[in-house]
XYZ file of C-alpha atoms in Angstrom:
64
model
C -14.486 -21.238 -18.552
C -12.149 -23.019 -20.933
C -9.108 -24.997 -19.914
C -6.858 -22.261 -21.277
C -8.636 -19.616 -19.197
C -8.377 -21.766 -16.101
C -4.648 -22.381 -16.672
C -4.061 -18.671 -17.284
C -5.891 -17.828 -14.053
C -3.737 -20.255 -12.097
C -0.576 -18.842 -13.665
C -1.548 -15.280 -12.750
C -2.462 -16.337 -9.221
C 0.847 -18.149 -8.834
C 2.865 -15.201 -10.140
C 1.074 -12.772 -7.821
C 1.769 -14.975 -4.819
C 5.447 -15.284 -5.762
C 6.039 -11.583 -5.050
C 6.892 -10.462 -1.511
C 3.812 -11.106 0.577
C 4.832 -9.012 3.575
C 2.710 -5.843 3.474
C 5.173 -3.877 5.630
C 8.064 -4.564 3.260
C 5.968 -3.561 0.268
C 4.813 -0.388 2.044
C 8.407 0.577 2.834
C 9.389 0.073 -0.805
C 6.545 2.213 -2.117
C 6.511 4.985 0.494
C 9.812 6.645 1.324
C 8.335 9.343 3.593
C 4.980 10.293 5.143
C 2.372 11.879 2.882
C 1.976 15.629 3.362
C -1.453 17.197 3.815
C -2.739 19.707 1.292
C -4.598 22.847 2.238
C -7.591 21.686 0.210
C -7.909 18.246 1.892
C -11.230 17.584 3.584
C -11.463 15.929 7.051
C -12.124 12.495 5.538
C -8.949 12.671 3.425
C -6.894 13.918 6.374
C -8.172 11.005 8.488
C -7.080 8.540 5.812
C -3.692 10.196 5.470
C -3.170 10.121 9.245
C -3.907 6.375 9.250
C -1.566 5.777 6.303
C 1.214 7.829 7.895
C 0.780 6.011 11.222
C 1.111 2.658 9.445
C 4.229 3.903 7.673
C 5.786 5.174 10.913
C 5.149 1.875 12.702
C 6.521 -0.237 9.844
C 9.271 1.916 8.339
C 10.005 4.709 10.824
C 13.244 3.234 12.167
C 14.619 2.277 8.769
C 17.211 4.526 7.090
């Protein structure tokens, strides 16, 4: 790895860490409501959506 590549890697790492690091705040910015199930969803997808919706309700449910 060259010095330029190393410096670029550090700059990218620093810029990524400068963004909000709180996962709940980021989740509330990205998701504004729970995800709806589709008729064609399989049980594995529904399980994942239930987990995602539960995380959203616990983090963002009381927010307007």
